[in-house]
mmCIF file of C-alpha atoms and ligand atoms in Angstrom:
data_model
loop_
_atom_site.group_PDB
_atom_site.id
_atom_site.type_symbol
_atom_site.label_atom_id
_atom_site.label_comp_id
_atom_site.label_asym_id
_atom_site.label_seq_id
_atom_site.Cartn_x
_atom_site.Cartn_y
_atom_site.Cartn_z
ATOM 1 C CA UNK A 219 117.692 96.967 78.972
ATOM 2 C CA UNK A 220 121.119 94.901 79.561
ATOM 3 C CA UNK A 221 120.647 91.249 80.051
ATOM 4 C CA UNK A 222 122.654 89.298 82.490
ATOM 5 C CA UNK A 223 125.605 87.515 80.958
ATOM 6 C CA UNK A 224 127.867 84.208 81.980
ATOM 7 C CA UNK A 225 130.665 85.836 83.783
ATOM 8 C CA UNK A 226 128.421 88.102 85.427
ATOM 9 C CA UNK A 227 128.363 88.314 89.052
ATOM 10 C CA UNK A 228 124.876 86.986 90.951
ATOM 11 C CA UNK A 229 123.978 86.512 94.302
ATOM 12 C CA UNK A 230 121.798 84.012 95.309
ATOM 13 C CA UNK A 231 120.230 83.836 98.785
ATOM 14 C CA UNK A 232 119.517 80.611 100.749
ATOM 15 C CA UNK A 233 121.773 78.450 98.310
ATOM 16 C CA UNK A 234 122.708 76.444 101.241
ATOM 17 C CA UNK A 235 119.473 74.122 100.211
ATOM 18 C CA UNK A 236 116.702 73.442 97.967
ATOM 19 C CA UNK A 237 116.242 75.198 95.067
ATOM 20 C CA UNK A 238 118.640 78.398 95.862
ATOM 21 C CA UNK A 239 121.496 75.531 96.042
ATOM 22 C CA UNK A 240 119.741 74.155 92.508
ATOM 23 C CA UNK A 241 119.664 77.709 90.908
ATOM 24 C CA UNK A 242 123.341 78.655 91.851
ATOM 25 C CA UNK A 243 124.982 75.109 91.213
ATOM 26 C CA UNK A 244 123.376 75.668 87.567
ATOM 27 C CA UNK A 245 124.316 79.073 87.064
ATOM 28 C CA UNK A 246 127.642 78.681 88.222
ATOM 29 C CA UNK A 247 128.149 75.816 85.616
ATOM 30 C CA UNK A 248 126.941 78.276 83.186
ATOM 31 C CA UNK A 249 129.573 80.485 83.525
ATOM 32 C CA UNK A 250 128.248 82.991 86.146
ATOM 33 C CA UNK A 251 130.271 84.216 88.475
ATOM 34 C CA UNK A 252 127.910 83.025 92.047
ATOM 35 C CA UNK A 253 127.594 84.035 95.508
ATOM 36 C CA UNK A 254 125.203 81.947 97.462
ATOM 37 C CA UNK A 255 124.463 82.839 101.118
ATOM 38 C CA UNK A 256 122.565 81.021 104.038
ATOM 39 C CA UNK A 257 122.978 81.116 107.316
ATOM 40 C CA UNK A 258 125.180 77.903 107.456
ATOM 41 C CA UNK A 259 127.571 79.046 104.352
ATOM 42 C CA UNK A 260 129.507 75.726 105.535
ATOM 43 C CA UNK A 261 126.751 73.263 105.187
ATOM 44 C CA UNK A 262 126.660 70.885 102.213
ATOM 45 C CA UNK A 263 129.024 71.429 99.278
ATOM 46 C CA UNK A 264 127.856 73.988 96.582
ATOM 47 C CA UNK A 265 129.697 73.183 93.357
ATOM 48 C CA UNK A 266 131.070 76.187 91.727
ATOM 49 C CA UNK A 267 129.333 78.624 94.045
ATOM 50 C CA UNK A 268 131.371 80.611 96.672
ATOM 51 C CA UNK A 269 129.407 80.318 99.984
ATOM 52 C CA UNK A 270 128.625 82.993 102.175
ATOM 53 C CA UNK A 271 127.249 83.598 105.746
ATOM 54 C CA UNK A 272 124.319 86.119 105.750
ATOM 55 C CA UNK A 273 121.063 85.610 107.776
ATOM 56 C CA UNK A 274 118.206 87.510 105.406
ATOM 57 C CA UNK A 275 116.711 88.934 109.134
ATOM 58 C CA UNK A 276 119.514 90.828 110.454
ATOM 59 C CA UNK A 277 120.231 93.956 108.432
ATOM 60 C CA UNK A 278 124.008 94.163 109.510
ATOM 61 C CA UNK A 279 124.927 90.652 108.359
ATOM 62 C CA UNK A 280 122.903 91.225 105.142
ATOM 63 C CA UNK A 281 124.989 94.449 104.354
ATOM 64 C CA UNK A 282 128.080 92.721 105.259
ATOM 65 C CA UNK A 283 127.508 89.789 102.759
ATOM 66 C CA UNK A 284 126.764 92.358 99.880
ATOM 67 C CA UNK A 285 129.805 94.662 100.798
ATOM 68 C CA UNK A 286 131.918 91.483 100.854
ATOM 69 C CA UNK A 287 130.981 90.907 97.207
ATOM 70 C CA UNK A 288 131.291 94.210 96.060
ATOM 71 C CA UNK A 289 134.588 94.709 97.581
ATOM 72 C CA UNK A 290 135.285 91.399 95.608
ATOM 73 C CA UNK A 291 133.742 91.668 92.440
ATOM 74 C CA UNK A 292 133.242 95.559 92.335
ATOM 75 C CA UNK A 293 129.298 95.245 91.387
ATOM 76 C CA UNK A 294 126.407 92.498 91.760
ATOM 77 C CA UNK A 295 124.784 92.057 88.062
ATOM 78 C CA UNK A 296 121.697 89.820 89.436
ATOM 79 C CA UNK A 297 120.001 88.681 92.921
ATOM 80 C CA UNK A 298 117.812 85.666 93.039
ATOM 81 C CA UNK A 299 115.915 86.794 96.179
ATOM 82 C CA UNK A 300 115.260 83.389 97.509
ATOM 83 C CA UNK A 301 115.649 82.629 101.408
ATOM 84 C CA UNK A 302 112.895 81.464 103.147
ATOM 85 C CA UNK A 303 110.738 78.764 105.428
ATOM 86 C CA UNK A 304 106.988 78.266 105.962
ATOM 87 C CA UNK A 305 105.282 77.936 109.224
ATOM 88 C CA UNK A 306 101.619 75.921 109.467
ATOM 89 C CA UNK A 307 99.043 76.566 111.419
ATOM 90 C CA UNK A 308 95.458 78.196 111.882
ATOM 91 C CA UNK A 309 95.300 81.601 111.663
ATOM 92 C CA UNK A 310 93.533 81.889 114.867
ATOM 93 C CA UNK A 311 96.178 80.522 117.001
ATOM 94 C CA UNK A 312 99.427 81.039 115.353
ATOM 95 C CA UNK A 313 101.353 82.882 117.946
ATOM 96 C CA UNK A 314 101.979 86.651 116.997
ATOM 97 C CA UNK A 315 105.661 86.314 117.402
ATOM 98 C CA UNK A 316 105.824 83.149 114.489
ATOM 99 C CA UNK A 317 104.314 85.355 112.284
ATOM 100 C CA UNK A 318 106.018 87.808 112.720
ATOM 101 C CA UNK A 319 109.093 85.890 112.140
ATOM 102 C CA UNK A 320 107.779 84.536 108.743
ATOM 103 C CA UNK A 321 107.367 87.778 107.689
ATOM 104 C CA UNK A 322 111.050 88.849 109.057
ATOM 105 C CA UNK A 323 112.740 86.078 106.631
ATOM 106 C CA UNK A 324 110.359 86.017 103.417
ATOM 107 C CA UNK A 325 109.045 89.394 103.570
ATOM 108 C CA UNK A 326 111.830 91.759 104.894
ATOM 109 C CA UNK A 327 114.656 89.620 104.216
ATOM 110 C CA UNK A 328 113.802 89.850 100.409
ATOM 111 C CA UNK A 329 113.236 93.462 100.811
ATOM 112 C CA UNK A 330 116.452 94.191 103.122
ATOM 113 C CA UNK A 331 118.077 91.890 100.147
ATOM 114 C CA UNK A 332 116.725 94.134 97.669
ATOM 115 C CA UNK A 333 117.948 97.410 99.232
ATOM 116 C CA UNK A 334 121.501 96.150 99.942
ATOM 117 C CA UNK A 335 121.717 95.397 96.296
ATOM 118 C CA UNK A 336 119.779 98.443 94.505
ATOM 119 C CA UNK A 337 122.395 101.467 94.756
ATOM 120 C CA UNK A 338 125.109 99.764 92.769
ATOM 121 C CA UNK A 339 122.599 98.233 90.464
ATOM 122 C CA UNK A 340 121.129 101.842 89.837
ATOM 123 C CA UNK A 341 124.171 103.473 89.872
ATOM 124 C CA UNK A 342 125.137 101.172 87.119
ATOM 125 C CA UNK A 343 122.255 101.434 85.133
ATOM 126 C CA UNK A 344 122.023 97.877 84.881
ATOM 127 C CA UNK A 345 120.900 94.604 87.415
ATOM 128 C CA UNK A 346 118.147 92.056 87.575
ATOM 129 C CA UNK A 347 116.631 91.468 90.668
ATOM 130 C CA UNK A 348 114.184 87.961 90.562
ATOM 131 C CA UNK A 349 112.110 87.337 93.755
ATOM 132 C CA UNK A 350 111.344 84.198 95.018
ATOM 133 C CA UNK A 351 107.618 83.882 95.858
ATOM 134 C CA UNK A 352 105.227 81.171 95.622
ATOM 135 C CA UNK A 353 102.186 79.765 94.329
ATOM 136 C CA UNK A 354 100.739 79.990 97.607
ATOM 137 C CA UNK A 355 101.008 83.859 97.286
ATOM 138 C CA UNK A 356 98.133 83.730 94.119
ATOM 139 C CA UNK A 357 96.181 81.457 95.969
ATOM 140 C CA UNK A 358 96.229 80.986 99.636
ATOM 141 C CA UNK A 359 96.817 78.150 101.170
ATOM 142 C CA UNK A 360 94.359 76.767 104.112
ATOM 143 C CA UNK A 361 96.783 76.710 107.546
ATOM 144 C CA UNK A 362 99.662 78.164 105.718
ATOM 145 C CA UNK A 363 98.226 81.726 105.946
ATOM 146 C CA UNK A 364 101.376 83.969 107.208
ATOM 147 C CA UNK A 365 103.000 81.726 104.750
ATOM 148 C CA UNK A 366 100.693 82.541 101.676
ATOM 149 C CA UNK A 367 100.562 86.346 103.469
ATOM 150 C CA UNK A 368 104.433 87.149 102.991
ATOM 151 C CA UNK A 369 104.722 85.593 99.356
ATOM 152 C CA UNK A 370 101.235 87.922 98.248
ATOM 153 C CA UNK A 371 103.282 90.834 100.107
ATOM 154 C CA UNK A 372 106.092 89.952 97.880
ATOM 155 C CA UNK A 373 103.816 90.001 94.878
ATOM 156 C CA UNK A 374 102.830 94.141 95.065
ATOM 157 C CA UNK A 375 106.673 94.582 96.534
ATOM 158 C CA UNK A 376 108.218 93.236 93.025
ATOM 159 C CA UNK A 377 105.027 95.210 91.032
ATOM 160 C CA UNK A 378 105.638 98.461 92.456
ATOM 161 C CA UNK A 379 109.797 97.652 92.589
ATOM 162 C CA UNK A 380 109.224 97.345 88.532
ATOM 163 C CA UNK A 381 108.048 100.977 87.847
ATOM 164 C CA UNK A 382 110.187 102.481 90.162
ATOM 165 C CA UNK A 383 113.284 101.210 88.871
ATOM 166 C CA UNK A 384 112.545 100.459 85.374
ATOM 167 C CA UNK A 385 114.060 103.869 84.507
ATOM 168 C CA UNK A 386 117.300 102.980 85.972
ATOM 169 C CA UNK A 387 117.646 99.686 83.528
ATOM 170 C CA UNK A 388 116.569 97.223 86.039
ATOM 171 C CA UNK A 389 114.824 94.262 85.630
ATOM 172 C CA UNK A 390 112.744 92.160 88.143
ATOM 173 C CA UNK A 391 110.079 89.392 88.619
ATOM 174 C CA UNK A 392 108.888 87.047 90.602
ATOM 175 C CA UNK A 393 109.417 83.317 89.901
ATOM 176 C CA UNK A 394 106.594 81.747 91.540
ATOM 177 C CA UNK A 395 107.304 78.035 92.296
ATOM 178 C CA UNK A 396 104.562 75.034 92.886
ATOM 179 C CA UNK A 397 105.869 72.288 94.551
ATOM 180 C CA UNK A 398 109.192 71.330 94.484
ATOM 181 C CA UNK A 399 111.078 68.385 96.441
ATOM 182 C CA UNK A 400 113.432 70.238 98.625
ATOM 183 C CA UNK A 401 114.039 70.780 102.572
ATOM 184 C CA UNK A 402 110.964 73.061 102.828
ATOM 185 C CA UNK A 403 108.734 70.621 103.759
ATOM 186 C CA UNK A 404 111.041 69.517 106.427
ATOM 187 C CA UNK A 405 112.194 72.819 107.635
ATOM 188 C CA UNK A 406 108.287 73.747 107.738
ATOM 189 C CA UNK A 407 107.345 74.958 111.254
ATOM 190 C CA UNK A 408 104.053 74.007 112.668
ATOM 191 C CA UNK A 409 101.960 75.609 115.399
ATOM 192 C CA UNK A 410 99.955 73.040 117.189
ATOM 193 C CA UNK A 411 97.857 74.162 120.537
ATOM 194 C CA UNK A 412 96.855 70.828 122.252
ATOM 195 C CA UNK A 413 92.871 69.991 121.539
ATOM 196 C CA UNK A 414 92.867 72.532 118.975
ATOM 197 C CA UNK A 415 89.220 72.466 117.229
ATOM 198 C CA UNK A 416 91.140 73.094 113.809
ATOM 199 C CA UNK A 417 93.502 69.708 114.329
ATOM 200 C CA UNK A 418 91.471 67.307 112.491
ATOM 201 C CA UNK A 419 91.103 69.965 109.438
ATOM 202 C CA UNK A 420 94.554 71.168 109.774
ATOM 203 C CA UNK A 421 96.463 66.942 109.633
ATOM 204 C CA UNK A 422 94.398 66.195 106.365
ATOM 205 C CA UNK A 423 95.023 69.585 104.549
ATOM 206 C CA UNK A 424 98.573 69.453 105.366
ATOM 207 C CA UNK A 425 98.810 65.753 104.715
ATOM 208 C CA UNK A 426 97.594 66.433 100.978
ATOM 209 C CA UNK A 427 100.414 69.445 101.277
ATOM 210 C CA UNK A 428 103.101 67.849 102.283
ATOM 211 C CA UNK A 429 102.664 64.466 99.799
ATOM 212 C CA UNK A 430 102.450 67.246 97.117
ATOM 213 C CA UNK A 431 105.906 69.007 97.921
ATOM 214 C CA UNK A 432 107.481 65.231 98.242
ATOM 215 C CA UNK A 433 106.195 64.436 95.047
ATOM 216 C CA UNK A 434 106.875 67.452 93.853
ATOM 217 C CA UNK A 435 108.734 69.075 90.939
ATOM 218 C CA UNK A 436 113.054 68.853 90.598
ATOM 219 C CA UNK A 437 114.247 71.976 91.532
ATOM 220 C CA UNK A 438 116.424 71.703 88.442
ATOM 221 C CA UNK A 439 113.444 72.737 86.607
ATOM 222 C CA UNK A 440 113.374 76.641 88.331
ATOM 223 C CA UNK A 441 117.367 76.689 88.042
ATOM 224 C CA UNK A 442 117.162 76.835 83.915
ATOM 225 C CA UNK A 443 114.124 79.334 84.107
ATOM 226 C CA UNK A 444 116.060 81.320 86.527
ATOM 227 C CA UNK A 445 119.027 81.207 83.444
ATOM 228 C CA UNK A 446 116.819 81.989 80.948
ATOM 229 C CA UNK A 447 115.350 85.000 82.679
ATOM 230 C CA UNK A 448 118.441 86.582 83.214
ATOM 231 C CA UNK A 449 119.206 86.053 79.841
ATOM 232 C CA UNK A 450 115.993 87.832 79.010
ATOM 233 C CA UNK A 451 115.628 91.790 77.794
ATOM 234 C CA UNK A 452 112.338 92.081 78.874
ATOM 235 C CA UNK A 453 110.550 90.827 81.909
ATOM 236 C CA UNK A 454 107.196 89.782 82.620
ATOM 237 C CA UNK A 455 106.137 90.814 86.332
ATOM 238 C CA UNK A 456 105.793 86.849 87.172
ATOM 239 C CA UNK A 457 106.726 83.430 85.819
ATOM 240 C CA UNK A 458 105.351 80.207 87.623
ATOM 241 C CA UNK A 459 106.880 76.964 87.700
ATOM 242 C CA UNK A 460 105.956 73.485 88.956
ATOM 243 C CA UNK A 461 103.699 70.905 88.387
ATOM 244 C CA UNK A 462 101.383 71.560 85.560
ATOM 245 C CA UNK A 463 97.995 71.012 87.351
ATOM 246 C CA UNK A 464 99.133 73.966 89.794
ATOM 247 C CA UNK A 465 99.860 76.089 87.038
ATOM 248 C CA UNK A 466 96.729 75.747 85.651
ATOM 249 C CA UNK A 467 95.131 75.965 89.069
ATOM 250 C CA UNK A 468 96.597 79.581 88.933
ATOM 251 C CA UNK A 469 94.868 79.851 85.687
ATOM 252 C CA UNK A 470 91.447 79.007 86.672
ATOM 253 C CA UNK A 471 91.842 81.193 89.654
ATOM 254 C CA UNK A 472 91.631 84.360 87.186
ATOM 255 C CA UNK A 473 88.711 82.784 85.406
ATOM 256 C CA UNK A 474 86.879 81.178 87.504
ATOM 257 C CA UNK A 475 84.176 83.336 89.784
ATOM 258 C CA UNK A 476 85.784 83.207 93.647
ATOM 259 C CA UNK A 477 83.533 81.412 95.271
ATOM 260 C CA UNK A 478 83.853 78.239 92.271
ATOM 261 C CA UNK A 479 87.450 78.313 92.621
ATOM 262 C CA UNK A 480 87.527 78.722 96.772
ATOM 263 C CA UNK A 481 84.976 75.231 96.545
ATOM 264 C CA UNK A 482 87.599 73.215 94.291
ATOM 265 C CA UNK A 483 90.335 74.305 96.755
ATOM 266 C CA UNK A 484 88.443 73.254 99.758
ATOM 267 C CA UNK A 485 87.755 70.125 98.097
ATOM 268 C CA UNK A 486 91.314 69.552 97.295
ATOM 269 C CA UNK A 487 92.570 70.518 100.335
ATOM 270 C CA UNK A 488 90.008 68.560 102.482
ATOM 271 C CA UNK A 489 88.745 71.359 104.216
HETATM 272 N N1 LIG B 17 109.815 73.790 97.855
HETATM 273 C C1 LIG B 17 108.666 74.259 97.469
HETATM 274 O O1 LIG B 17 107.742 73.484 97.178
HETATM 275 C C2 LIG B 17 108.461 75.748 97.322
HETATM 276 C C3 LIG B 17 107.284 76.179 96.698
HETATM 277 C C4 LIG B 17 107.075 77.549 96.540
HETATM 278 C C5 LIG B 17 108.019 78.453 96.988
HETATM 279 N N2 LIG B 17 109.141 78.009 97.612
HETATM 280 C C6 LIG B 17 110.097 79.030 98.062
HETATM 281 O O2 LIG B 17 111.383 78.710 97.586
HETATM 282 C C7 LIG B 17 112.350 79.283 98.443
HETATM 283 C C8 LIG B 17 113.418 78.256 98.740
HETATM 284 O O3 LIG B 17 112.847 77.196 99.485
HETATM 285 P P1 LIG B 17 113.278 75.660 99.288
HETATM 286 O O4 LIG B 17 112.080 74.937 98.849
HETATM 287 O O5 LIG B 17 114.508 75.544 98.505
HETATM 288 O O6 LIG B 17 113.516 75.263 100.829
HETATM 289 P P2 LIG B 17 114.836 74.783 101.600
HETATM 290 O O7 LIG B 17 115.418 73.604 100.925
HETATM 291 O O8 LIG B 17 114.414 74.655 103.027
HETATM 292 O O9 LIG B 17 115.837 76.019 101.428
HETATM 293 C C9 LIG B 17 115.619 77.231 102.094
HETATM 294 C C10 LIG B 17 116.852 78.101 101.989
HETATM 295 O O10 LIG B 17 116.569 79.342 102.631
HETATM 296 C C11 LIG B 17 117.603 79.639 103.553
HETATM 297 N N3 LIG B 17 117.113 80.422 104.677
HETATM 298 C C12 LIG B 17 116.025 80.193 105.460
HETATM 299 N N4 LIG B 17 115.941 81.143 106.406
HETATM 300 C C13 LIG B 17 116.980 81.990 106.216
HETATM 301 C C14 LIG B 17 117.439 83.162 106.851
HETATM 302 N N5 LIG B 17 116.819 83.679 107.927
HETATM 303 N N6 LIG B 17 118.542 83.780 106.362
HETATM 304 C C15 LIG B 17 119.195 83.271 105.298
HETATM 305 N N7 LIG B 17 118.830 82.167 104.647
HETATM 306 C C16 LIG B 17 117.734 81.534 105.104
HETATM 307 C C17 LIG B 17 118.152 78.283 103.992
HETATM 308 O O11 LIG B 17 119.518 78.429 104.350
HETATM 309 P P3 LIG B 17 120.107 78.300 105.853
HETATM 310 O O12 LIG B 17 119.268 77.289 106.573
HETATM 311 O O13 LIG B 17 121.542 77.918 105.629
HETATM 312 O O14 LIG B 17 119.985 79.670 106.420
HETATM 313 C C18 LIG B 17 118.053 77.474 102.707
HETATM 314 O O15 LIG B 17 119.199 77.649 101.918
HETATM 315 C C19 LIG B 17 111.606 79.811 99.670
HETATM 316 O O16 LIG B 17 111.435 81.198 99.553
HETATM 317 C C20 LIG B 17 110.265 79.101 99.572
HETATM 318 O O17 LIG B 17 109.227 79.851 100.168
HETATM 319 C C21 LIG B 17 109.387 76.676 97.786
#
């Protein structure tokens, strides 16, 4: 398998903010050649990254943003597969069409991502393709289920992605981030019905959520993994990254028996 070199070219999707702004400011100061999109491709400075418009849920601006860097760079060596927002709320009333929209950005937009990118990659016989997912998609998080529901979708996507292409010489995992200080948790969209039953549950576990993400990890932390695993022959299917006590949340989670580790999560999340 070919590794991804500086001077390669790499896309990197929602580097408008957060940790896709972290990842391609640091790759671009290694030496990679980086295209960062978002939908506002004007909105804070991106050092060293060449900004362009592409919203992840419309399949014509998606193909236009990878065409535009073919046509420039004649091939895209790596995609860090990383737009996305959460929305909060109880699974009983989050409105159909909110999910569905989560799904539309984290789930498709990846996977429309993906296909945009795949024919020159295969053609080539070379590319790396690293998904963005979460934490929250090994472990589910209480009134952040269509959240926690797109990143586990991304999960088997990237698995079965793997074999498939393998054959072609591409690589591809998932980077699976705890929590990181960024704009999520402001960009986070909550659904609240007025004397919901699940309020009271809902403000504490969020609360706990929330001061977690401020607190959280630097995103520079994800941006020299994200180096290092293009730099990397061989893949594992996922890499975490965060704060350690998540990490070894994750752990116990394959340990522990379900019903153990569901009663420590409740009890952390003050359910
Ligand atoms: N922060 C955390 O604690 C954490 C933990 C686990 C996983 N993650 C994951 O990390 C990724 C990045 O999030 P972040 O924490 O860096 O949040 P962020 O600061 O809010 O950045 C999100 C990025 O996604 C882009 N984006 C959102 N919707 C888009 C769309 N429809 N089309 C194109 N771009 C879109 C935004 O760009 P525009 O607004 O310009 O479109 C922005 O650049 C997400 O997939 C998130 O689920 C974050």
């Amino acid at each position: 398998m070919k590794t991804t070199q500086a001077g390669d070219v790499v896309l990197v999707t929602g580097a408008t903010s957060g940790l896709g702004k972290a990842c391609a400011e640091h790759l671009a100061a290694c030496g990679y050649r980086v295209y960062g999109t978002g939908r506002r491709p004007s909105a804070p400075e991106t050092a060293g990254v060449t900004l362009l418009a592409m919203d992840v849920s419309d399949d014509g601006s998606v193909k236009d943003a990878v065409r535009t860097v073919l046509d420039r760079e004649g091939r895209i060596d790596a995609v860090l597969c990383n737009a996305g927002y959460g929305i909060a709320g109880p699974v009983e009333e989050t409105p159909m069409s909110e999910a569905k929209a989560q799904f539309e950005t984290n789930f498709f937009g990846t996977l429309r991502t993906i296909q945009a990118v795949l024919p020159d990659m295969r053609r080539s016989g070379r590319g790396c393709i690293l998904v963005v997912g979460s934490m929250a998609g090994l472990a589910a998080v209480p009134f952040q289920a269509m959240y926690s529901a797109t990143k586990f979708a991304l999960e088997g996507l990237v698995e079965a992605l793997r074999l498939e292409t393998r054959a072609f010489g591409i690589r591809c995992a998932v980077v699976e981030p705890g929590d990181h200080r960024t704009g999520f948790t402001e960009a986070r969209r909550k659904t609240a019905v007025p004397g919901s039953p699940y309020a009271e549950a809902m403000g504490r576990s969020l609360g706990v959520m929330e001061a977690e993400e401020r607190n959280g990890a630097d995103p520079q932390e994800m941006a020299r993994l994200v180096e290092r695993l293009l730099r990397k022959r061989r893949l594992r299917v996922r890499y975490m990254v965060g704060p350690g006590f998540q990490k070894l949340a994750m752990m116990l989670k394959r340990i522990l028996p379900s019903r153990t580790f569901e009663w420590i999560i409740a009890l952390y999340d003050k359910v």
